[in-house]
């Protein structure tokens, strides 16, 4: 898989992924619509779905969220704080870490029975059923 680096006035930009639970397989079009819908609204409150919470716990145990790291720690793959809501986890990955992080997030999402959507390539990764 090839990822294209987009820049914003010479600054490194992020690579975004969304992970959430669905009752069955979804198409890339449906996943894209859902991703856009979630991106445009404030995250809903409430406790995350059990599968989402387990995914987030395992993800952050290996790659802590920015607010759990000292300010001087620049080893994080995250370009921004993880967006954890009742519906899912949305993340911005430093482009320099894409090769490492994207396959890991896709695999971890599948292990937790969650959909992983890549809005850059408009590709959805449905979990095995």
CSV table of N, CA and C in Angstrom, one decimal:
chain,number,residue,atom,x,y,z
A,1,UNK,N,0.8,-1.2,0.0
A,1,UNK,CA,0.0,0.0,0.0
A,1,UNK,C,0.9,1.2,0.0
A,2,UNK,N,0.5,2.2,-0.8
A,2,UNK,CA,1.3,3.5,-0.9
A,2,UNK,C,0.4,4.6,-0.3
A,3,UNK,N,1.1,5.4,0.6
A,3,UNK,CA,0.4,6.6,1.1
A,3,UNK,C,1.0,7.8,0.6
A,4,UNK,N,0.2,8.8,0.3
A,4,UNK,CA,0.7,10.0,-0.3
A,4,UNK,C,0.8,11.1,0.8
A,5,UNK,N,1.9,11.7,0.9
A,5,UNK,CA,2.1,12.8,1.9
A,5,UNK,C,1.6,14.1,1.3
A,6,UNK,N,0.6,14.7,2.1
A,6,UNK,CA,0.1,16.0,1.7
A,6,UNK,C,0.7,17.0,2.8
A,7,UNK,N,1.1,18.1,2.3
A,7,UNK,CA,1.7,19.1,3.2
A,7,UNK,C,0.8,20.3,3.3
A,8,UNK,N,0.9,21.0,4.4
A,8,UNK,CA,0.2,22.2,4.6
A,8,UNK,C,1.2,23.3,4.9
A,9,UNK,N,1.6,24.1,3.8
A,9,UNK,CA,2.5,25.2,4.0
A,9,UNK,C,3.9,24.6,4.5
A,10,UNK,N,4.3,23.5,4.1
A,10,UNK,CA,5.6,22.9,4.5
A,10,UNK,C,5.6,22.2,5.8
A,11,UNK,N,4.4,22.1,6.5
A,11,UNK,CA,4.4,21.4,7.8
A,11,UNK,C,3.9,20.0,7.5
A,12,UNK,N,4.4,19.1,8.4
A,12,UNK,CA,3.9,17.7,8.3
A,12,UNK,C,2.4,17.7,8.7
A,13,UNK,N,1.6,16.9,7.9
A,13,UNK,CA,0.2,16.8,8.2
A,13,UNK,C,-0.1,15.4,8.8
A,14,UNK,N,-1.3,15.2,9.2
A,14,UNK,CA,-1.6,13.9,9.8
A,14,UNK,C,-2.3,13.0,8.8
A,15,UNK,N,-2.3,11.8,9.2
A,15,UNK,CA,-3.1,10.7,8.4
A,15,UNK,C,-4.2,10.3,9.4
A,16,UNK,N,-5.4,10.4,8.9
A,16,UNK,CA,-6.5,10.1,9.8
A,16,UNK,C,-7.1,8.7,9.6
A,17,UNK,N,-7.6,8.2,10.7
A,17,UNK,CA,-8.3,6.9,10.8
A,17,UNK,C,-9.4,7.0,11.7
A,18,UNK,N,-10.5,6.3,11.4
A,18,UNK,CA,-11.6,6.2,12.3
A,18,UNK,C,-11.9,4.8,12.6
A,19,UNK,N,-12.3,4.5,13.9
A,19,UNK,CA,-12.6,3.1,14.3
A,19,UNK,C,-13.9,3.1,15.1
A,20,UNK,N,-14.8,2.3,14.7
A,20,UNK,CA,-16.1,2.2,15.4
A,20,UNK,C,-16.8,0.9,15.2
A,21,UNK,N,-17.8,0.6,16.0
A,21,UNK,CA,-18.6,-0.6,15.9
A,21,UNK,C,-19.7,-0.5,14.9
A,22,UNK,N,-19.9,-1.5,14.2
A,22,UNK,CA,-21.1,-1.7,13.3
A,22,UNK,C,-21.7,-3.1,13.5
A,23,UNK,N,-23.0,-3.2,13.2
A,23,UNK,CA,-23.6,-4.5,13.4
A,23,UNK,C,-23.3,-5.5,12.3
A,24,UNK,N,-22.8,-5.0,11.2
A,24,UNK,CA,-22.4,-5.9,10.1
A,24,UNK,C,-21.5,-5.1,9.2
A,25,UNK,N,-21.0,-5.8,8.1
A,25,UNK,CA,-20.1,-5.1,7.2
A,25,UNK,C,-20.7,-3.9,6.6
A,26,UNK,N,-19.9,-2.9,6.3
A,26,UNK,CA,-20.3,-1.6,5.7
A,26,UNK,C,-19.5,-1.4,4.5
A,27,UNK,N,-20.1,-0.7,3.5
A,27,UNK,CA,-19.4,-0.3,2.3
A,27,UNK,C,-18.5,0.9,2.6
A,28,UNK,N,-17.5,1.1,1.7
A,28,UNK,CA,-16.6,2.3,1.8
A,28,UNK,C,-17.5,3.6,1.8
A,29,UNK,N,-18.5,3.6,0.9
A,29,UNK,CA,-19.3,4.8,0.8
A,29,UNK,C,-20.1,5.0,2.1
A,30,UNK,N,-20.7,4.0,2.7
A,30,UNK,CA,-21.3,4.2,4.0
A,30,UNK,C,-20.4,4.6,5.1
A,31,UNK,N,-19.2,4.0,5.1
A,31,UNK,CA,-18.2,4.3,6.1
A,31,UNK,C,-17.7,5.8,5.9
A,32,UNK,N,-17.5,6.2,4.7
A,32,UNK,CA,-17.1,7.6,4.4
A,32,UNK,C,-18.2,8.6,4.9
A,33,UNK,N,-19.5,8.2,4.6
A,33,UNK,CA,-20.6,9.1,5.1
A,33,UNK,C,-20.6,9.2,6.6
A,34,UNK,N,-20.4,8.1,7.3
A,34,UNK,CA,-20.4,8.1,8.7
A,34,UNK,C,-19.2,8.9,9.3
A,35,UNK,N,-18.0,8.7,8.7
A,35,UNK,CA,-16.8,9.4,9.1
A,35,UNK,C,-17.0,10.9,8.9
A,36,UNK,N,-17.5,11.4,7.8
A,36,UNK,CA,-17.8,12.8,7.6
A,36,UNK,C,-18.8,13.3,8.6
A,37,UNK,N,-19.8,12.6,8.8
A,37,UNK,CA,-20.8,13.0,9.8
A,37,UNK,C,-20.2,13.2,11.2
A,38,UNK,N,-19.4,12.3,11.6
A,38,UNK,CA,-18.8,12.3,12.9
A,38,UNK,C,-17.8,13.5,13.0
A,39,UNK,N,-17.1,13.7,11.9
A,39,UNK,CA,-16.0,14.7,11.9
A,39,UNK,C,-16.6,16.1,12.0
A,40,UNK,N,-17.8,16.3,11.6
A,40,UNK,CA,-18.5,17.6,11.6
A,40,UNK,C,-19.2,17.9,12.8
A,41,UNK,N,-19.3,17.0,13.8
A,41,UNK,CA,-20.1,17.3,15.0
A,41,UNK,C,-19.2,17.1,16.2
A,42,UNK,N,-19.7,17.6,17.3
A,42,UNK,CA,-19.1,17.4,18.6
A,42,UNK,C,-19.3,16.0,19.0
A,43,UNK,N,-18.2,15.4,19.6
A,43,UNK,CA,-18.4,14.0,20.0
A,43,UNK,C,-19.5,13.8,21.0
A,44,UNK,N,-20.3,12.8,20.8
A,44,UNK,CA,-21.4,12.6,21.8
A,44,UNK,C,-20.8,12.1,23.1
A,45,UNK,N,-21.5,12.5,24.2
A,45,UNK,CA,-21.1,12.2,25.5
A,45,UNK,C,-21.5,10.7,25.8
A,46,UNK,N,-21.2,10.3,27.0
A,46,UNK,CA,-21.5,9.0,27.4
A,46,UNK,C,-20.3,8.1,27.4
A,47,UNK,N,-20.6,6.9,27.9
A,47,UNK,CA,-19.6,5.9,28.0
A,47,UNK,C,-19.4,5.2,26.6
A,48,UNK,N,-18.1,5.0,26.2
A,48,UNK,CA,-17.9,4.3,25.0
A,48,UNK,C,-18.5,2.9,25.0
A,49,UNK,N,-18.9,2.4,23.8
A,49,UNK,CA,-19.2,1.0,23.6
A,49,UNK,C,-18.1,0.1,24.2
A,50,UNK,N,-18.5,-1.1,24.7
A,50,UNK,CA,-17.5,-1.9,25.4
A,50,UNK,C,-16.4,-2.3,24.4
A,51,UNK,N,-16.7,-2.6,23.2
A,51,UNK,CA,-15.6,-3.0,22.2
A,51,UNK,C,-14.7,-1.8,21.9
A,52,UNK,N,-15.3,-0.6,21.8
A,52,UNK,CA,-14.6,0.6,21.5
A,52,UNK,C,-13.7,0.9,22.7
A,53,UNK,N,-14.2,0.8,23.9
A,53,UNK,CA,-13.4,1.1,25.1
A,53,UNK,C,-12.2,0.1,25.2
A,54,UNK,N,-12.4,-1.2,24.9
A,54,UNK,CA,-11.3,-2.2,25.0
A,54,UNK,C,-10.3,-1.8,23.9
A,55,UNK,N,-10.7,-1.5,22.7
A,55,UNK,CA,-9.8,-1.1,21.6
A,55,UNK,C,-8.9,0.1,22.1
A,56,UNK,N,-9.6,1.2,22.6
A,56,UNK,CA,-8.9,2.4,23.1
A,56,UNK,C,-7.9,2.0,24.2
A,57,UNK,N,-8.3,1.2,25.1
A,57,UNK,CA,-7.4,0.8,26.2
A,57,UNK,C,-6.2,0.1,25.7
A,58,UNK,N,-6.3,-0.8,24.8
A,58,UNK,CA,-5.2,-1.5,24.3
A,58,UNK,C,-4.3,-0.6,23.4
A,59,UNK,N,-4.9,0.3,22.6
A,59,UNK,CA,-4.2,1.2,21.8
A,59,UNK,C,-3.3,2.1,22.6
A,60,UNK,N,-4.0,2.7,23.7
A,60,UNK,CA,-3.2,3.7,24.5
A,60,UNK,C,-2.3,3.1,25.5
A,61,UNK,N,-2.4,1.8,25.7
A,61,UNK,CA,-1.4,1.1,26.6
A,61,UNK,C,-0.1,1.0,25.8
A,62,UNK,N,-0.2,0.9,24.5
A,62,UNK,CA,1.0,0.8,23.7
A,62,UNK,C,1.5,2.2,23.2
A,63,UNK,N,0.5,3.0,22.9
A,63,UNK,CA,0.8,4.4,22.3
A,63,UNK,C,0.0,5.4,23.1
A,64,UNK,N,0.4,5.8,24.3
A,64,UNK,CA,-0.4,6.7,25.1
A,64,UNK,C,-0.8,8.0,24.4
A,65,UNK,N,-2.0,8.4,24.8
A,65,UNK,CA,-2.6,9.7,24.2
A,65,UNK,C,-1.7,10.8,24.6
A,66,UNK,N,-1.7,11.9,23.9
A,66,UNK,CA,-0.8,13.1,24.2
A,66,UNK,C,-0.9,13.6,25.6
A,67,UNK,N,-2.1,13.6,26.2
A,67,UNK,CA,-2.3,14.2,27.5
A,67,UNK,C,-1.7,13.3,28.6
A,68,UNK,N,-1.3,12.1,28.2
A,68,UNK,CA,-0.7,11.1,29.2
A,68,UNK,C,0.9,11.1,29.1
A,69,UNK,N,1.4,12.0,28.2
A,69,UNK,CA,2.9,12.1,28.0
A,69,UNK,C,3.4,13.4,28.5
A,70,UNK,N,4.6,13.5,29.0
A,70,UNK,CA,5.2,14.7,29.4
A,70,UNK,C,5.4,15.6,28.1
A,71,UNK,N,5.3,16.9,28.3
A,71,UNK,CA,5.4,17.9,27.2
A,71,UNK,C,6.6,17.7,26.4
A,72,UNK,N,7.7,17.3,27.0
A,72,UNK,CA,9.0,17.2,26.2
A,72,UNK,C,9.1,15.8,25.5
A,73,UNK,N,8.2,15.0,25.6
A,73,UNK,CA,8.2,13.7,24.9
A,73,UNK,C,7.6,13.8,23.5
A,74,UNK,N,8.5,13.6,22.5
A,74,UNK,CA,8.1,13.8,21.1
A,74,UNK,C,8.1,12.4,20.4
A,75,UNK,N,7.9,11.3,21.2
A,75,UNK,CA,7.9,10.0,20.6
A,75,UNK,C,6.6,9.5,20.2
A,76,UNK,N,5.5,10.3,20.4
A,76,UNK,CA,4.2,9.9,20.2
A,76,UNK,C,3.9,9.8,18.7
A,77,UNK,N,3.1,8.9,18.2
A,77,UNK,CA,2.7,8.8,16.8
A,77,UNK,C,1.5,9.8,16.5
A,78,UNK,N,0.9,10.4,17.6
A,78,UNK,CA,-0.3,11.2,17.4
A,78,UNK,C,0.1,12.6,17.1
A,79,UNK,N,-0.7,13.2,16.2
A,79,UNK,CA,-0.6,14.6,15.8
A,79,UNK,C,-1.5,15.5,16.7
A,80,UNK,N,-2.5,14.8,17.3
A,80,UNK,CA,-3.5,15.5,18.1
A,80,UNK,C,-4.0,14.5,19.1
A,81,UNK,N,-4.8,15.0,20.0
A,81,UNK,CA,-5.4,14.1,21.0
A,81,UNK,C,-6.4,13.1,20.3
A,82,UNK,N,-6.4,11.9,20.8
A,82,UNK,CA,-7.4,10.9,20.3
A,82,UNK,C,-8.8,11.4,20.6
A,83,UNK,N,-9.7,11.2,19.7
A,83,UNK,CA,-11.1,11.6,19.9
A,83,UNK,C,-11.8,10.3,20.2
A,84,UNK,N,-12.0,10.1,21.5
A,84,UNK,CA,-12.8,9.0,22.0
A,84,UNK,C,-14.2,9.4,22.3
A,85,UNK,N,-15.2,8.8,21.8
A,85,UNK,CA,-16.6,9.1,22.0
A,85,UNK,C,-17.3,7.8,22.3
A,86,UNK,N,-18.6,7.9,22.6
A,86,UNK,CA,-19.4,6.8,22.8
A,86,UNK,C,-19.5,5.9,21.5
A,87,UNK,N,-19.2,6.5,20.4
A,87,UNK,CA,-19.3,5.8,19.1
A,87,UNK,C,-18.0,5.2,18.6
A,88,UNK,N,-16.9,5.8,18.9
A,88,UNK,CA,-15.7,5.3,18.3
A,88,UNK,C,-14.4,6.1,18.7
A,89,UNK,N,-13.3,5.8,18.0
A,89,UNK,CA,-12.1,6.5,18.2
A,89,UNK,C,-11.6,7.0,16.9
A,90,UNK,N,-11.3,8.3,16.9
A,90,UNK,CA,-10.8,8.9,15.7
A,90,UNK,C,-9.5,9.5,16.0
A,91,UNK,N,-8.5,9.3,15.1
A,91,UNK,CA,-7.1,9.6,15.4
A,91,UNK,C,-6.4,10.3,14.2
A,92,UNK,N,-5.4,11.1,14.5
A,92,UNK,CA,-4.6,11.7,13.5
A,92,UNK,C,-3.2,11.3,13.8
A,93,UNK,N,-2.6,10.6,12.9
A,93,UNK,CA,-1.3,9.9,13.0
A,93,UNK,C,-0.3,10.8,12.3
A,94,UNK,N,0.9,11.0,12.9
A,94,UNK,CA,2.0,11.7,12.2
A,94,UNK,C,2.4,10.9,11.0
A,95,UNK,N,2.5,11.6,9.9
A,95,UNK,CA,2.8,11.0,8.6
A,95,UNK,C,4.1,10.1,8.7
A,96,UNK,N,5.0,10.6,9.5
A,96,UNK,CA,6.3,9.8,9.6
A,96,UNK,C,6.1,8.5,10.3
A,97,UNK,N,4.9,8.2,10.9
A,97,UNK,CA,4.6,7.0,11.6
A,97,UNK,C,3.6,6.1,10.9
A,98,UNK,N,3.1,6.5,9.8
A,98,UNK,CA,2.0,5.8,9.0
A,98,UNK,C,2.3,4.4,8.8
A,99,UNK,N,3.5,4.1,8.3
A,99,UNK,CA,3.9,2.7,7.9
A,99,UNK,C,3.8,1.8,9.1
A,100,UNK,N,4.1,2.3,10.3
A,100,UNK,CA,4.0,1.5,11.5
A,100,UNK,C,2.6,1.4,12.0
A,101,UNK,N,1.9,2.6,12.1
A,101,UNK,CA,0.7,2.7,12.8
A,101,UNK,C,-0.6,2.1,12.1
A,102,UNK,N,-0.7,2.4,10.8
A,102,UNK,CA,-1.9,2.0,10.1
A,102,UNK,C,-2.1,0.5,10.1
A,103,UNK,N,-1.2,-0.3,9.8
A,103,UNK,CA,-1.4,-1.8,9.9
A,103,UNK,C,-1.7,-2.2,11.3
A,104,UNK,N,-1.1,-1.6,12.3
A,104,UNK,CA,-1.4,-1.9,13.7
A,104,UNK,C,-2.8,-1.6,14.0
A,105,UNK,N,-3.3,-0.4,13.7
A,105,UNK,CA,-4.6,0.0,14.0
A,105,UNK,C,-5.6,-0.8,13.3
A,106,UNK,N,-5.4,-1.2,12.1
A,106,UNK,CA,-6.3,-2.0,11.3
A,106,UNK,C,-6.4,-3.4,12.0
A,107,UNK,N,-5.3,-4.0,12.3
A,107,UNK,CA,-5.3,-5.3,13.0
A,107,UNK,C,-6.0,-5.2,14.3
A,108,UNK,N,-5.7,-4.2,15.1
A,108,UNK,CA,-6.2,-4.1,16.5
A,108,UNK,C,-7.7,-3.9,16.4
A,109,UNK,N,-8.2,-3.1,15.4
A,109,UNK,CA,-9.6,-2.9,15.3
A,109,UNK,C,-10.3,-4.2,14.9
A,110,UNK,N,-9.7,-5.0,14.0
A,110,UNK,CA,-10.3,-6.3,13.6
A,110,UNK,C,-10.3,-7.2,14.8
A,111,UNK,N,-9.3,-7.2,15.7
A,111,UNK,CA,-9.3,-8.1,16.9
A,111,UNK,C,-10.4,-7.7,17.8
A,112,UNK,N,-10.9,-6.5,17.8
A,112,UNK,CA,-11.9,-6.0,18.7
A,112,UNK,C,-13.3,-6.0,18.0
A,113,UNK,N,-13.3,-6.5,16.7
A,113,UNK,CA,-14.6,-6.6,16.0
A,113,UNK,C,-15.1,-5.2,15.5
A,114,UNK,N,-14.2,-4.3,15.3
A,114,UNK,CA,-14.5,-2.9,14.9
A,114,UNK,C,-14.1,-2.6,13.4
A,115,UNK,N,-14.9,-1.7,12.9
A,115,UNK,CA,-14.6,-1.2,11.5
A,115,UNK,C,-13.4,-0.2,11.6
A,116,UNK,N,-12.5,-0.2,10.7
A,116,UNK,CA,-11.5,0.8,10.6
A,116,UNK,C,-11.6,1.5,9.2
A,117,UNK,N,-11.8,2.8,9.2
A,117,UNK,CA,-11.9,3.5,7.9
A,117,UNK,C,-10.8,4.5,7.7
A,118,UNK,N,-10.3,4.4,6.5
A,118,UNK,CA,-9.2,5.3,6.0
A,118,UNK,C,-9.8,6.3,5.0
A,119,UNK,N,-10.0,7.6,5.5
A,119,UNK,CA,-10.6,8.6,4.6
A,119,UNK,C,-9.7,9.1,3.5
A,120,UNK,N,-8.4,8.9,3.6
A,120,UNK,CA,-7.5,9.3,2.5
A,120,UNK,C,-7.6,8.4,1.3
A,121,UNK,N,-7.8,7.2,1.5
A,121,UNK,CA,-7.9,6.2,0.4
A,121,UNK,C,-9.3,5.8,0.1
A,122,UNK,N,-10.2,6.2,1.0
A,122,UNK,CA,-11.7,5.9,1.0
A,122,UNK,C,-11.8,4.3,1.0
A,123,UNK,N,-11.1,3.7,2.0
A,123,UNK,CA,-11.1,2.3,2.2
A,123,UNK,C,-11.6,1.9,3.5
A,124,UNK,N,-12.5,0.9,3.6
A,124,UNK,CA,-13.0,0.5,4.9
A,124,UNK,C,-12.5,-1.0,5.1
A,125,UNK,N,-12.1,-1.2,6.3
A,125,UNK,CA,-11.6,-2.5,6.7
A,125,UNK,C,-12.6,-3.1,7.7
A,126,UNK,N,-13.5,-4.0,7.2
A,126,UNK,CA,-14.5,-4.6,8.1
A,126,UNK,C,-13.8,-5.7,8.9
A,127,UNK,N,-14.2,-5.9,10.1
A,127,UNK,CA,-13.7,-7.0,10.9
A,127,UNK,C,-14.2,-8.4,10.4
A,128,UNK,N,-13.4,-9.4,10.6
A,128,UNK,CA,-13.9,-10.7,10.2
A,128,UNK,C,-15.1,-11.1,11.0
A,129,UNK,N,-16.1,-11.7,10.4
A,129,UNK,CA,-17.3,-12.1,11.1
A,129,UNK,C,-17.4,-13.6,11.3
